[in-house]
Amino acid sequence: AQSVTQLDSQVPVFEEAPVELRCNYSSSVSVYLFWYVQYPNQGLQLLLKYLSGSTLVESINGFEAEFNKSQTSFHLRKPSVHISDTAEYFCAVSGLSSNTGKLIFGQGTTLQVKP
Amino acid sequence: DGGITQSPKYLFRKEGQNVTLSCEQNLNHDAMYWYRQDPGQGLRLIYYSQIVNDFQKGDIAEGYSVSREKKESFPLTVTSAQKNPTAFYLCASSRQGDGGYTFGSGTRLTVV
């Protein structure tokens, strides 16, 4: 079984400052890892994912996340945030050996970008 | 363009009534999922289906029912047995083995 812990429920930050949203997971098998973003009253959108290969994955809008197997972490970072990045961010994990495709989600982190 | 359509966007239910939330996808995905979202609790899995005419309970299936008669459709019925149905409901689909979901835009259900 897998579990996901997002260590911060809310992260306030000023515009153009760097940000890190923390995610730790627990699993007895190898995993796929995901970050999703949710804007108010909308569904979730895939931001980036780690399936295999390079441990550093990037999104098209400047976010990146690094898979750290020894620390069982997949923290999301952005060097300079914009007001439009204000949203809720979810980390999720799926076991490689799972034949159900189920994703286990963290509790979410609300990123509040202030002008 | 392919995607997932959830309807309606907002739904109001009187206590004791059953309501059905629609979820349709044209992505040719095999697997479909229903999640419930409450503030501060993340997403909790209600039901999921990997193939037509088959589905499994998730973590909070009590008071809900589903059907999967067509690959494209996975409706969720919130029954009167669900004691606290007010929530945001999200439908998702995925290709087998891909691991990532495509989500619908959600249905907000309120009991009045």
mmCIF file of N, CA, C and O in Angstrom, chain B residues 8 12 19 21-23 38 42 44-45 47 55 68-69 76-79 87 90-91 95 103 105 107-108:
data_model
loop_
_atom_site.group_PDB
_atom_site.id
_atom_site.type_symbol
_atom_site.label_atom_id
_atom_site.label_comp_id
_atom_site.label_asym_id
_atom_site.label_seq_id
_atom_site.Cartn_x
_atom_site.Cartn_y
_atom_site.Cartn_z
ATOM 1 N N PRO B 8 -24.369 17.705 -13.818
ATOM 2 C CA PRO B 8 -24.259 19.150 -13.981
ATOM 3 C C PRO B 8 -23.070 19.708 -13.192
ATOM 4 O O PRO B 8 -22.433 18.975 -12.447
ATOM 5 N N PHE B 12 -28.360 20.463 -6.546
ATOM 6 C CA PHE B 12 -28.939 20.601 -5.219
ATOM 7 C C PHE B 12 -29.875 19.424 -4.983
ATOM 8 O O PHE B 12 -30.675 19.084 -5.853
ATOM 9 N N VAL B 19 -29.607 11.138 -6.269
ATOM 10 C CA VAL B 19 -29.236 11.953 -7.420
ATOM 11 C C VAL B 19 -28.135 11.239 -8.180
ATOM 12 O O VAL B 19 -27.334 10.514 -7.592
ATOM 13 N N LEU B 21 -24.893 11.717 -10.866
ATOM 14 C CA LEU B 21 -23.917 12.608 -11.465
ATOM 15 C C LEU B 21 -23.380 11.923 -12.721
ATOM 16 O O LEU B 21 -23.000 10.750 -12.697
ATOM 17 N N SER B 22 -23.311 12.706 -13.786
ATOM 18 C CA SER B 22 -22.891 12.146 -15.062
ATOM 19 C C SER B 22 -21.395 12.348 -15.287
ATOM 20 O O SER B 22 -20.835 13.384 -14.912
ATOM 21 N N CYS B 23 -20.750 11.360 -15.913
ATOM 22 C CA CYS B 23 -19.352 11.455 -16.310
ATOM 23 C C CYS B 23 -19.184 10.738 -17.636
ATOM 24 O O CYS B 23 -19.455 9.527 -17.734
ATOM 25 N N ASP B 38 -13.387 17.073 -0.053
ATOM 26 C CA ASP B 38 -13.863 17.925 1.030
ATOM 27 C C ASP B 38 -12.708 18.811 1.472
ATOM 28 O O ASP B 38 -11.542 18.387 1.421
ATOM 29 N N GLY B 42 -8.277 16.393 1.042
ATOM 30 C CA GLY B 42 -7.758 15.841 -0.202
ATOM 31 C C GLY B 42 -8.846 15.139 -0.991
ATOM 32 O O GLY B 42 -10.035 15.447 -0.868
ATOM 33 N N ARG B 44 -10.719 11.534 -1.913
ATOM 34 C CA ARG B 44 -10.963 10.177 -1.427
ATOM 35 C C ARG B 44 -11.714 9.382 -2.492
ATOM 36 O O ARG B 44 -12.700 9.855 -3.056
ATOM 37 N N LEU B 45 -11.235 8.160 -2.745
ATOM 38 C CA LEU B 45 -11.758 7.332 -3.823
ATOM 39 C C LEU B 45 -13.083 6.690 -3.428
ATOM 40 O O LEU B 45 -13.179 6.028 -2.394
ATOM 41 N N TYR B 47 -15.426 4.934 -6.033
ATOM 42 C CA TYR B 47 -15.507 3.729 -6.854
ATOM 43 C C TYR B 47 -14.552 3.872 -8.032
ATOM 44 O O TYR B 47 -14.213 4.979 -8.437
ATOM 45 N N PHE B 55 -16.669 -3.026 -11.750
ATOM 46 C CA PHE B 55 -16.232 -1.901 -10.938
ATOM 47 C C PHE B 55 -15.948 -2.391 -9.520
ATOM 48 O O PHE B 55 -16.426 -3.464 -9.105
ATOM 49 N N ARG B 68 -21.199 0.738 -15.170
ATOM 50 C CA ARG B 68 -20.262 0.944 -16.287
ATOM 51 C C ARG B 68 -20.755 0.082 -17.451
ATOM 52 O O ARG B 68 -20.195 -0.952 -17.793
ATOM 53 N N GLU B 69 -21.830 0.538 -18.055
ATOM 54 C CA GLU B 69 -22.436 -0.195 -19.170
ATOM 55 C C GLU B 69 -21.764 0.113 -20.498
ATOM 56 O O GLU B 69 -21.849 -0.665 -21.448
ATOM 57 N N LEU B 76 -22.388 8.184 -11.380
ATOM 58 C CA LEU B 76 -22.364 7.966 -9.934
ATOM 59 C C LEU B 76 -23.707 8.372 -9.344
ATOM 60 O O LEU B 76 -24.167 9.492 -9.570
ATOM 61 N N THR B 77 -24.329 7.471 -8.590
ATOM 62 C CA THR B 77 -25.569 7.793 -7.891
ATOM 63 C C THR B 77 -25.277 7.977 -6.412
ATOM 64 O O THR B 77 -24.667 7.109 -5.779
ATOM 65 N N VAL B 78 -25.672 9.130 -5.897
ATOM 66 C CA VAL B 78 -25.558 9.407 -4.472
ATOM 67 C C VAL B 78 -26.916 9.072 -3.861
ATOM 68 O O VAL B 78 -27.923 9.714 -4.189
ATOM 69 N N THR B 79 -26.961 8.058 -3.045
ATOM 70 C CA THR B 79 -28.241 7.590 -2.522
ATOM 71 C C THR B 79 -28.594 8.291 -1.217
ATOM 72 O O THR B 79 -27.746 8.974 -0.606
ATOM 73 N N ALA B 87 -20.494 17.901 -1.087
ATOM 74 C CA ALA B 87 -19.073 17.821 -1.410
ATOM 75 C C ALA B 87 -18.882 18.163 -2.876
ATOM 76 O O ALA B 87 -19.842 18.365 -3.625
ATOM 77 N N LEU B 90 -15.407 14.560 -8.223
ATOM 78 C CA LEU B 90 -14.530 14.587 -9.388
ATOM 79 C C LEU B 90 -14.474 13.217 -10.041
ATOM 80 O O LEU B 90 -14.295 12.197 -9.378
ATOM 81 N N CYS B 91 -14.613 13.206 -11.357
ATOM 82 C CA CYS B 91 -14.490 12.001 -12.157
ATOM 83 C C CYS B 91 -13.156 12.072 -12.905
ATOM 84 O O CYS B 91 -12.711 13.157 -13.293
ATOM 85 N N ARG B 95 -5.452 5.733 -19.007
ATOM 86 C CA ARG B 95 -5.058 4.601 -19.831
ATOM 87 C C ARG B 95 -4.376 3.604 -18.925
ATOM 88 O O ARG B 95 -3.620 3.988 -18.044
ATOM 89 N N PHE B 103 -8.869 14.572 -15.479
ATOM 90 C CA PHE B 103 -10.014 14.868 -14.632
ATOM 91 C C PHE B 103 -11.078 15.660 -15.372
ATOM 92 O O PHE B 103 -10.786 16.452 -16.267
ATOM 93 N N SER B 105 -14.291 18.521 -14.784
ATOM 94 C CA SER B 105 -14.298 19.812 -14.088
ATOM 95 C C SER B 105 -15.084 19.775 -12.785
ATOM 96 O O SER B 105 -15.134 20.768 -12.075
ATOM 97 N N THR B 107 -18.477 18.245 -10.132
ATOM 98 C CA THR B 107 -19.869 18.585 -9.804
ATOM 99 C C THR B 107 -19.920 18.918 -8.328
ATOM 100 O O THR B 107 -19.470 18.132 -7.494
ATOM 101 N N ARG B 108 -20.473 20.086 -8.019
ATOM 102 C CA ARG B 108 -20.623 20.462 -6.607
ATOM 103 C C ARG B 108 -22.044 20.127 -6.183
ATOM 104 O O ARG B 108 -23.006 20.701 -6.690
#
